[in-house]
Coordinates of C-alpha atoms and ligand atoms in Angstrom, one line a residue:
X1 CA -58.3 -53.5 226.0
X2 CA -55.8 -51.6 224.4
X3 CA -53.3 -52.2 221.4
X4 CA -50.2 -50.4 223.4
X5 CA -47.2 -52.3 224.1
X6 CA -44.6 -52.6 226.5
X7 CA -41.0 -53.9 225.9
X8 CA -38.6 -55.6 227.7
X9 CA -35.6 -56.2 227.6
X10 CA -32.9 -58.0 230.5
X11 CA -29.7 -59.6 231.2
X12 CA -29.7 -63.4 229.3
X13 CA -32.8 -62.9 226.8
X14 CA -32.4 -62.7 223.7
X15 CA -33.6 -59.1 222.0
X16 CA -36.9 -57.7 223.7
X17 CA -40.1 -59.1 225.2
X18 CA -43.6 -57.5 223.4
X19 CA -45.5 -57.4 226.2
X20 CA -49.0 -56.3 225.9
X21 CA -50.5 -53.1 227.5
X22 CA -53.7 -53.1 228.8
X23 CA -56.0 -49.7 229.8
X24 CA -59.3 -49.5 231.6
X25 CA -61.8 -47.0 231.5
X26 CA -59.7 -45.0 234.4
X27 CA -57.0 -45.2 236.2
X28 CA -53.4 -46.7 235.3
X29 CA -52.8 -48.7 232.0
X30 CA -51.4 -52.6 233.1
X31 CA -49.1 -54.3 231.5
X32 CA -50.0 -57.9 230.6
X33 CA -47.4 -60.7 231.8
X34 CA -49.5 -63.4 231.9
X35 CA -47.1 -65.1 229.0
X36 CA -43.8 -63.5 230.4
X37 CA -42.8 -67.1 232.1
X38 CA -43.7 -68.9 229.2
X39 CA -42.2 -66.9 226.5
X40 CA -38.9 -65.2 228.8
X41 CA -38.9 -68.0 231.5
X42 CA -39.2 -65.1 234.0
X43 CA -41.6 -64.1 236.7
X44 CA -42.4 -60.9 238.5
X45 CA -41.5 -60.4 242.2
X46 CA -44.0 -58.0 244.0
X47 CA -44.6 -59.1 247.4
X48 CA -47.3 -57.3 248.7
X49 CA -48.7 -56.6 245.1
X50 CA -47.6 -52.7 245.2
X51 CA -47.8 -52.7 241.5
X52 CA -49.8 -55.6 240.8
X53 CA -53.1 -55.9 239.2
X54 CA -54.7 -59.0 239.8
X55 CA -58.1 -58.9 237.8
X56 CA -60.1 -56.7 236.5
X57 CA -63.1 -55.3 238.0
X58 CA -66.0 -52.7 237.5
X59 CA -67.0 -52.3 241.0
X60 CA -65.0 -49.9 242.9
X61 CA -62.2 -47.5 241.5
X62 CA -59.9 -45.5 244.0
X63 CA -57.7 -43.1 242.8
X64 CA -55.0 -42.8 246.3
X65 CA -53.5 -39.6 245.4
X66 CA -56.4 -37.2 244.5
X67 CA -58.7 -39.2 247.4
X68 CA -61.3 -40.6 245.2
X69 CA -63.7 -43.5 245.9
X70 CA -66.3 -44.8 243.9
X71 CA -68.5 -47.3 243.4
X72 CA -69.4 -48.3 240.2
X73 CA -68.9 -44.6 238.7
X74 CA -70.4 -43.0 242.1
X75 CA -68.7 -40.9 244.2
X76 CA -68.8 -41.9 248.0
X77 CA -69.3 -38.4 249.2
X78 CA -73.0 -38.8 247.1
X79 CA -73.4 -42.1 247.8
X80 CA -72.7 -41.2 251.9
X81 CA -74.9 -38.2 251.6
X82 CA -78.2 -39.8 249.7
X83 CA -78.2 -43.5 249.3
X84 CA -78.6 -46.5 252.3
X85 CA -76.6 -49.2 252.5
X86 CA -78.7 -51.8 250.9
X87 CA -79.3 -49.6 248.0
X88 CA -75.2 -49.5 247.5
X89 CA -75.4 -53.2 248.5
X90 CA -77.6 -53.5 244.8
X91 CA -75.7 -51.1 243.2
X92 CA -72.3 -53.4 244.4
X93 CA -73.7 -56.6 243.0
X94 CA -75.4 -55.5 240.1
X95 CA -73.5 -52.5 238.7
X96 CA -76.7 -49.7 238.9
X97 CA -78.7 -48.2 241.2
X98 CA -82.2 -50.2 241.6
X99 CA -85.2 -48.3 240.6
X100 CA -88.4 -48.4 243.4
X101 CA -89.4 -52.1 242.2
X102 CA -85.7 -53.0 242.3
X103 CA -85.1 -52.1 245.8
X104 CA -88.7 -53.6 247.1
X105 CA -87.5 -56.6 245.7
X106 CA -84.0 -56.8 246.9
X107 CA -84.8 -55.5 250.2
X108 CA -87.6 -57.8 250.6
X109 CA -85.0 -60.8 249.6
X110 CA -82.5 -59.8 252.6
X111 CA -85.1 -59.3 255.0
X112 CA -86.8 -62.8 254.3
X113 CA -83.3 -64.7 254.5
X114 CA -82.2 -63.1 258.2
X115 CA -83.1 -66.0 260.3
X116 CA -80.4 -68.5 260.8
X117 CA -80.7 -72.4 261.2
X118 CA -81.7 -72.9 265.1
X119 CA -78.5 -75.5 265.4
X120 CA -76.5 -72.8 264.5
X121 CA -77.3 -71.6 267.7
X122 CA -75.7 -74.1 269.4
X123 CA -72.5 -73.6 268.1
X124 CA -72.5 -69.7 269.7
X125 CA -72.8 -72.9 273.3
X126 CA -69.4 -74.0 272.1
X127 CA -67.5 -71.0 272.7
X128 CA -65.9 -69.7 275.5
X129 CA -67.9 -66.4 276.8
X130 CA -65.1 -64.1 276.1
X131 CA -64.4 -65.3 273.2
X132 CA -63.4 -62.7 270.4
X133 CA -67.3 -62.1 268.3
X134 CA -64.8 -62.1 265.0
X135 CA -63.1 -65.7 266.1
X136 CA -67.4 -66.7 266.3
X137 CA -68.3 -64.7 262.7
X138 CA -65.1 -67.3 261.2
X139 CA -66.4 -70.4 262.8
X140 CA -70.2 -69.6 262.1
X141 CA -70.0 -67.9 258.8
X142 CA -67.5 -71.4 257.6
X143 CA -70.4 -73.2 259.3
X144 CA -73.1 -72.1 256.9
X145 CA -72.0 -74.2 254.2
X146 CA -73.2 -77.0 256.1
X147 CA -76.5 -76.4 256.1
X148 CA -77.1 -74.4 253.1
X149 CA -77.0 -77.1 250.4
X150 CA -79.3 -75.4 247.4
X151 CA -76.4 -72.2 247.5
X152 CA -73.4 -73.7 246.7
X153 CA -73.4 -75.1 243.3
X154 CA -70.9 -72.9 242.2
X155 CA -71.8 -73.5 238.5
X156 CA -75.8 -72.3 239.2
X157 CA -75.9 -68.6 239.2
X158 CA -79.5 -69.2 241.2
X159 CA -77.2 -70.8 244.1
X160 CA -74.5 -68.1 243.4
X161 CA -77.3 -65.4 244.0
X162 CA -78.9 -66.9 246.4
X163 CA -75.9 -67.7 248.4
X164 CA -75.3 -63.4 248.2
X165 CA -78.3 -63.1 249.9
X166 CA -78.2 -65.2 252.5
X167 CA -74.4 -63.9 253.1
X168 CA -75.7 -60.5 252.9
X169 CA -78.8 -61.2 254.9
X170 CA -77.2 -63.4 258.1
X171 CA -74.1 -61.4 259.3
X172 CA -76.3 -59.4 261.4
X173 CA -77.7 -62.1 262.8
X174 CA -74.7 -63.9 263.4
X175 CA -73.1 -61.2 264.9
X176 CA -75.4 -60.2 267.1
X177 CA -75.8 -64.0 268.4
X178 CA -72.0 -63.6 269.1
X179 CA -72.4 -60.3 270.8
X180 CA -75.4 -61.9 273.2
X181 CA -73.1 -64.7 273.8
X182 CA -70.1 -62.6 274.9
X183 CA -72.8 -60.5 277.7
X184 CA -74.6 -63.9 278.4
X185 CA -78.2 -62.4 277.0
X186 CA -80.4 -64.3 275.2
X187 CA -80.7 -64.6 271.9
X188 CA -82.9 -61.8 269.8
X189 CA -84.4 -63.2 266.5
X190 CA -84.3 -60.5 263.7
X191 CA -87.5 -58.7 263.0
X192 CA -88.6 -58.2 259.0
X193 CA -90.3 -55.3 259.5
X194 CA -87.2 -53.3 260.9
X195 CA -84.5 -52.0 258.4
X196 CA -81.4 -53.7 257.7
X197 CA -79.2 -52.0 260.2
X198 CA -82.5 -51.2 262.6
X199 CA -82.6 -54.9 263.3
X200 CA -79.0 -55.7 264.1
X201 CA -79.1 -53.1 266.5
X202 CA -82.3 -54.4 268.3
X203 CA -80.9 -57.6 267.6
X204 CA -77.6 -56.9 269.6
X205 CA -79.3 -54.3 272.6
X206 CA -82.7 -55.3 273.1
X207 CA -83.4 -57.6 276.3
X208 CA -86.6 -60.0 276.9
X209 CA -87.4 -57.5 280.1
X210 CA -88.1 -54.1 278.4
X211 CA -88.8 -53.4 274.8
X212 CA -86.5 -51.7 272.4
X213 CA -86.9 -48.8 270.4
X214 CA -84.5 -48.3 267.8
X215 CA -82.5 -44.8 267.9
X216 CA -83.4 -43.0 264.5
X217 CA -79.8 -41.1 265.1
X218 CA -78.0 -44.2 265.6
X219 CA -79.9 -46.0 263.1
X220 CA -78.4 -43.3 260.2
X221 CA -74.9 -43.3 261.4
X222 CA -74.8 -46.8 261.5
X223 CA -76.3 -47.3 258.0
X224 CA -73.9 -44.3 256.8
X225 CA -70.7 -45.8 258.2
X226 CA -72.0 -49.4 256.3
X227 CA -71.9 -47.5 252.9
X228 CA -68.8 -46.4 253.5
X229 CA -67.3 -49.7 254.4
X230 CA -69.4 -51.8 251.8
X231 CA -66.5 -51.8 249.4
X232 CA -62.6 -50.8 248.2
X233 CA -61.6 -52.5 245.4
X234 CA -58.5 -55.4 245.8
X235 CA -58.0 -55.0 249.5
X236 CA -56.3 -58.1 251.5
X237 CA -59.6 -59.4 252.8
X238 CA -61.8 -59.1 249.1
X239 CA -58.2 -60.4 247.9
X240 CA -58.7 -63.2 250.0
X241 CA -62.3 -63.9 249.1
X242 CA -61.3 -63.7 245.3
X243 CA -58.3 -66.6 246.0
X244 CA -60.2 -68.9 247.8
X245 CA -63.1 -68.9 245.3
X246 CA -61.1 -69.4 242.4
X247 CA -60.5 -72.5 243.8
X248 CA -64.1 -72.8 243.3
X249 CA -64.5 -72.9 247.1
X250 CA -68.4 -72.3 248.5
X251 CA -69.7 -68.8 249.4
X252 CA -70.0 -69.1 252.8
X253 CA -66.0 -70.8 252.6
X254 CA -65.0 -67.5 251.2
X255 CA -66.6 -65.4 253.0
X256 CA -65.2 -66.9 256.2
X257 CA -61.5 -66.6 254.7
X258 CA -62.6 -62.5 254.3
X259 CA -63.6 -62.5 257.3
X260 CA -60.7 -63.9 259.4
X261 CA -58.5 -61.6 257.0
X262 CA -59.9 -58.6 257.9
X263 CA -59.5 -59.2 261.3
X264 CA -55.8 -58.4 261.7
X265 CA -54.7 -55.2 263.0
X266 CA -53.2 -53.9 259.9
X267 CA -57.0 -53.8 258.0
X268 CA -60.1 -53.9 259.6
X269 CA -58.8 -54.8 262.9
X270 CA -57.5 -51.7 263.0
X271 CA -60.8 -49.7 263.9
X272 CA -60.6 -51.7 267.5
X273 CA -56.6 -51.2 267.7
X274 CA -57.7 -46.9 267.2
X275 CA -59.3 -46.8 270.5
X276 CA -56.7 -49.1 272.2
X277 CA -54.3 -46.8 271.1
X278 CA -55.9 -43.7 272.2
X279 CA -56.6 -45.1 275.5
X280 CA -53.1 -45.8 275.7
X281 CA -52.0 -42.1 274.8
X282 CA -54.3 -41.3 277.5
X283 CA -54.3 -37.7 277.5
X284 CA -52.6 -34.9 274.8
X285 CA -49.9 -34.4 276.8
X286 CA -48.5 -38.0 275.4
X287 CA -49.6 -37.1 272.1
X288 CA -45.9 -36.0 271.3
X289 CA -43.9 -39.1 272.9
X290 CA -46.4 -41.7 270.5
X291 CA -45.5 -39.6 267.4
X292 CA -41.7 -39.9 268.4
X293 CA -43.1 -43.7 268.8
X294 CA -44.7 -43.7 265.6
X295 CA -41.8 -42.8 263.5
X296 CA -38.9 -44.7 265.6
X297 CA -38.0 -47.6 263.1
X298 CA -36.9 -49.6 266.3
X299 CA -40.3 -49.3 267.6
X300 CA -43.0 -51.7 266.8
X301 CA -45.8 -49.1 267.8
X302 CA -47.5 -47.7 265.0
X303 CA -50.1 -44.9 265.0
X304 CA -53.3 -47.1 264.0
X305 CA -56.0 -45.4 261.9
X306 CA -52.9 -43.7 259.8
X307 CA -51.5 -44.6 256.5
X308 CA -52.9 -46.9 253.8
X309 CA -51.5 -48.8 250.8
X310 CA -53.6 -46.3 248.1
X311 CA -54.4 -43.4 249.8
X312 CA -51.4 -41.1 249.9
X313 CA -53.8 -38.8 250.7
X314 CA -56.5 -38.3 253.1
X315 CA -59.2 -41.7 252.6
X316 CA -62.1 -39.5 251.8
X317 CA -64.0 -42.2 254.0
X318 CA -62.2 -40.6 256.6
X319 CA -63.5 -37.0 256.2
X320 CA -67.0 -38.2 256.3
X321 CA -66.6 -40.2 259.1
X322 CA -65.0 -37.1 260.8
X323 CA -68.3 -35.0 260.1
X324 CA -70.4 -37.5 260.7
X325 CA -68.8 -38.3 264.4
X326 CA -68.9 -34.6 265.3
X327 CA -72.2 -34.9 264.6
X328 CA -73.0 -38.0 267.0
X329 CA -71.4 -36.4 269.8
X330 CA -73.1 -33.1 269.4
X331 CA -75.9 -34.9 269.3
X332 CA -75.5 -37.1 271.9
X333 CA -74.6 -34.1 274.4
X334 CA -71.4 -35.1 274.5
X335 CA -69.3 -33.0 272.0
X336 CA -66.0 -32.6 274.3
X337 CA -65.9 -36.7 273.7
X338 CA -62.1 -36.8 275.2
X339 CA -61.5 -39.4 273.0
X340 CA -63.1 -37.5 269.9
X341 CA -60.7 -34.4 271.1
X342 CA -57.8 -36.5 271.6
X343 CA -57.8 -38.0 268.1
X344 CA -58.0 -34.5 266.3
X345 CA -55.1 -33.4 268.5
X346 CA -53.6 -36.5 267.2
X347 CA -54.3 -36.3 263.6
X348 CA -53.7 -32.6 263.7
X349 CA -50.0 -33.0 265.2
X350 CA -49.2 -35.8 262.8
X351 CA -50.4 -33.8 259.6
X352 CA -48.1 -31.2 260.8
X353 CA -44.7 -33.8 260.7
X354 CA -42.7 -34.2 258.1
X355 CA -42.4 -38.2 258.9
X356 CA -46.0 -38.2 258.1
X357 CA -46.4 -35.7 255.1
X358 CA -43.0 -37.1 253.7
X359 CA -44.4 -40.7 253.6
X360 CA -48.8 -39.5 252.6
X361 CA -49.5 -41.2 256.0
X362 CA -53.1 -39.7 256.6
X363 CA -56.1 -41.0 258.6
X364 CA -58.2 -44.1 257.0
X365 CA -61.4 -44.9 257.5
X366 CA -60.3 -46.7 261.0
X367 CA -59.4 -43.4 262.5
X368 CA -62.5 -42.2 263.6
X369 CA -65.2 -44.9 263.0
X370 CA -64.4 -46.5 266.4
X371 CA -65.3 -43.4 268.0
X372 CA -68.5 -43.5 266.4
X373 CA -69.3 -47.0 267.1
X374 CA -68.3 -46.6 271.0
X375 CA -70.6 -43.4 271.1
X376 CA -73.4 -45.3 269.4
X377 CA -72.6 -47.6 272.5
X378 CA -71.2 -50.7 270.4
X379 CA -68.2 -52.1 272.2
X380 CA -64.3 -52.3 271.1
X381 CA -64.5 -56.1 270.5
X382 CA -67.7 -55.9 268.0
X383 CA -66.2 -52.9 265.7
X384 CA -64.4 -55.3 263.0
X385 CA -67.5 -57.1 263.2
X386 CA -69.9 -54.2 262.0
X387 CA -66.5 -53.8 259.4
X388 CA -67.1 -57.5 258.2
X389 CA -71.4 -57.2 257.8
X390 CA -70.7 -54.2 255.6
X391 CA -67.6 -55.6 253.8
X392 CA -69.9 -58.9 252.9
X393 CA -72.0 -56.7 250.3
X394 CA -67.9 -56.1 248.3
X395 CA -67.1 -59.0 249.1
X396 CA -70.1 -61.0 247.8
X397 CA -70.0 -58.4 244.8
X398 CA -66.4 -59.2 244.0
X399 CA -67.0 -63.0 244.0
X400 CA -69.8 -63.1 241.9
X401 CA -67.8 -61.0 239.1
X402 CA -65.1 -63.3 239.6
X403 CA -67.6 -66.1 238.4
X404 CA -69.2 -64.6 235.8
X405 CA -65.5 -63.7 234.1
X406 CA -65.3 -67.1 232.1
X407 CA -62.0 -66.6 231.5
X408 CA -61.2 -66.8 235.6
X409 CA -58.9 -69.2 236.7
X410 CA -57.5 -70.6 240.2
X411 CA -55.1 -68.2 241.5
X412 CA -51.7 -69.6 241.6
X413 CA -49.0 -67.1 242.4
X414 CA -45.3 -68.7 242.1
X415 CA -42.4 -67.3 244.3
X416 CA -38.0 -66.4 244.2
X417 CA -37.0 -69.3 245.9
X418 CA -33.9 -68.4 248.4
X419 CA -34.3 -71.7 250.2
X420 CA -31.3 -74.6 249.7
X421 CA -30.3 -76.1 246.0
X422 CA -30.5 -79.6 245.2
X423 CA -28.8 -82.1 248.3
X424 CA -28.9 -85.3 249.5
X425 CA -30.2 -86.9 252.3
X426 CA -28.0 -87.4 255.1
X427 CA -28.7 -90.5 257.9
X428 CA -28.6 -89.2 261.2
X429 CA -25.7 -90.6 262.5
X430 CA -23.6 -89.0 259.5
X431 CA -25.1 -85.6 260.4
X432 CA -23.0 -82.6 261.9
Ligands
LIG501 C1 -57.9 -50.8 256.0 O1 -56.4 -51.9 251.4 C2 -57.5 -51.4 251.8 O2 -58.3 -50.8 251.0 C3 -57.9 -51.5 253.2 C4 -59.1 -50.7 253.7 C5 -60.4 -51.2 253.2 O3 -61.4 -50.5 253.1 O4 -60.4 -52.5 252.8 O5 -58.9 -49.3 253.4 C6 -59.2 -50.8 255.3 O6 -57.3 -51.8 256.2 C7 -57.3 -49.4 256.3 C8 -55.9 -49.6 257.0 C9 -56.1 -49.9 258.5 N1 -54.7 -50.2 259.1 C10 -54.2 -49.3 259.9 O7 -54.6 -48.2 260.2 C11 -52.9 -49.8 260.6 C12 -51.8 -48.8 260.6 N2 -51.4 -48.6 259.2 C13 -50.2 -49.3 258.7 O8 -50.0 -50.6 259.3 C14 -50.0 -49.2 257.2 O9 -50.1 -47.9 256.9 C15 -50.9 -50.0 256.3 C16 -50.8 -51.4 256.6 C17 -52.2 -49.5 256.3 C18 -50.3 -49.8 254.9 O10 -49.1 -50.5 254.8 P1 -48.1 -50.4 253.5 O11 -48.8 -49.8 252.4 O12 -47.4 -51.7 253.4 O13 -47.1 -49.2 254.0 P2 -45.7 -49.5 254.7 O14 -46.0 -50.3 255.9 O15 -44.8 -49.9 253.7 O16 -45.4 -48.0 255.2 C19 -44.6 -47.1 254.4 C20 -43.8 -46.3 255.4 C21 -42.9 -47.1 256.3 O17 -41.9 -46.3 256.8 P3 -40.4 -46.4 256.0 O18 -40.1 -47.9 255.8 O19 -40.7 -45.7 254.7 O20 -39.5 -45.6 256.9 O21 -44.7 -45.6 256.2 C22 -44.6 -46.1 257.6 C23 -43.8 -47.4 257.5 O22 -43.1 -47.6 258.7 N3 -45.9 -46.2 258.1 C24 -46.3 -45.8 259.4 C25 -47.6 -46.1 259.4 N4 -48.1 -46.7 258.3 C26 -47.0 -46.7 257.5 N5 -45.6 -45.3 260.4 C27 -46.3 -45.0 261.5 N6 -47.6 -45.3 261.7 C28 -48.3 -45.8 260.6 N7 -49.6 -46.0 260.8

């Protein structure tokens, strides 16, 4: 931390406020209010934390204007090009890349923790058959606290890392249970011997009639679009992960609360809300009336896949994902994807508006990855789902550096309260 200061000063105190300045090792300095209430009987109002730092952190650093992304000093570009995603999953949670032994070791502790509790099962019986595979990853991801025991002594870093695993390790197989339970197929039990992202997607495609050979093609995209979602720093859902465990909440609790945060449309339900959106454009002719859309204040429709909190500048996941789509179509013979077409056309007319430009509204790393995931033949309802499995390595990351910070305490944010001053109850027959 730095010696810099900051100074108040504001209607009704007396002289200024010495507030401390803190710097990191990139990236804006912060300026410490932690004792502002106490000493200046005054809080800070930032609703949607534009300009709040919450913690600190030494996994991910994003830089919104100049498009960077990296994951504990690593760019994503490198990390996209030559690493896997359980590799960045080790590199998350322990701050390096592993070395051969490392990643045996680590791999070989996911692989072995896959299976999940056969009464787990049962609960996939309880719920409707169309119902939404991210309302199933809440309920059953909640549900793991209840029969993981020995990982959730918050206190034992064994249960802490254990508890990682397990997270890390059961997504896939939870999701694909949900997907099976959605197209009424049985169940597929994960296979050691596959890789990580080889046996969710035998887990989720292959039937009891025919066997299944895992698609080397799919297999990379699929493992490259995980990298690229594994992290980003204080986002709403690893906020949410952080909140409820500083209540010292269990894993599985937390990871359930990121889950059902990054369902909603304005994160990482927004990969599904892409191709609703492009289905509803239909065809580049519309492309100019949703712009007009887009930018009409009075309109609730926004152009989903665009814009994002940091990045006033194009989410370098995006351009990857971009490359890497092109190359999925032209590999699966089907490079005039209309939909693929229609979102360039979209993007491309967008980046040419000033509504756009004027506000940094570029595509994320929703824009495109839906496209992907449809070509790889995933459906609409499981792409927040494959968002979520890859999230769990950041979030799982985030949690445990929240624990091992012993100076971490329960989040409590206070408010401006607009709401009625002191009065007196009224009985009801005096009331107006
Ligand atoms: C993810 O935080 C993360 O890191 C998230 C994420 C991760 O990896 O965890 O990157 C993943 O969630 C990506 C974002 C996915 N969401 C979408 O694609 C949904 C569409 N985008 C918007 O809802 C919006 O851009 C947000 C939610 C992403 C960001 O919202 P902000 O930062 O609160 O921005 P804002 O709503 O205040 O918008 C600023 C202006 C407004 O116009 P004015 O009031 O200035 O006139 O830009 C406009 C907004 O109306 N605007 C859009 C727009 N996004 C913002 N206008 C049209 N279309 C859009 N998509």
């Amino acid at each position: 931390m730095s010696d810099k200061k900051a100074f108040l000063e504001c209607d009704g105190c007396e002289g200024k406020i010495e507030l401390a300045v803190h710097s990191g090792s990139v990236g804006p300095d912060s300026v410490d209010i932690t004792r502002l209430y106490a000493e200046a009987g005054l809080f800070t109002f930032d609703p949607g934390f534009l300009s709040t730092a919450s913690c600190s952190s030494a996994i991910t650093y994003i830089d919104g204007d100049k498009g960077i992304l990296r994951y504990r000093g690593y760019p994503i570009e490198q990390l996209a090009a030559k690493s896997t995603f359980l590799e960045v999953a080790h590199l998350l949670m322990y701050g390096e890349l592993p070395k051969v032994d490392q990643l045996d070791e680590f791999t070989d502790m996911v692989m072995h923790h896959t299976m999940i509790n056969q009464s787990l099962q049962r609960f996939f019986q309880g719920f409707h058959y169309d119902a939404h595979p991210m309302a199933m990853m809440v309920g059953v991801v909640g549900s793991l606290s209840g029969f993981y025991h020995d990982s959730i002594n918050m206190r034992d870093d064994a249960h802490r890392h254990l508890a990682a695993f397990r997270l890390i390790a059961k997504m896939p197989t939870i999701a694909a249970a949900a997907y099976k339970h959605n197209v009424g197929e049985p169940v597929v039990y994960p296979r050691n011997d596959l890789s990580y992202v080889g046996n969710l997607l035998r887990m989720m495609f292959s039937r009891p009639c025919e066997e299944y050979i895992v698609d080397p093609l799919a297999e990379r995209a699929m493992d490259l679009l995980f990298i690229l979602h594994a992290d980003h720093e204080q986002n709403a859902s690893t906020s949410s992960v952080r909140l409820v465990g500083s209540s010292g909440a269990n894993p599985f609790a937390c990871i359930a609360a990121g889950v059902a945060s990054l369902w909603g449309p304005a994160h990482g339900g927004a990969n599904e809300a892409v191709l609703d959106m492009l289905e509803e454009i239909g065809d580049a002719s519309q492309i100019d009336k949703y712009i007009d859309k887009a930018k009409d204040r009075n309109d609730p429709f926004r152009l989903m896949g665009f814009g994002h909190r940091v990045y006033k500048n194009y989410d370098p996941r995006a351009k990857i994902i971009r490359e890497v789509c092109l190359q999925v179509l032209e590999k699966l013979a089907d490079s005039n994807n209309p939909l693929f077409e229609l979102a360039r056309r979209l993007e491309e007319r967008a980046l040419h508006d000033d509504y756009f430009l004027e506000r940094g509204l570029y595509p994320n790393v929703d824009f495109y990855s839906g496209i992907i995931y449809r070509a790889l033949g995933i459906p609409e309802s499981m792409f927040t789902v494959m968002f979520a499995i890859a999230r769990t390595a950041g979030w799982v990351s985030h949690w445990l550096e929240m624990l091992d910070d012993p100076k971490h305490r329960i989040g409590r944010p206070r408010q401006l309260y607009v709401g009625a001053d002191r009065r007196d109850y009224l009985p009801i027959d005096q009331r107006a």
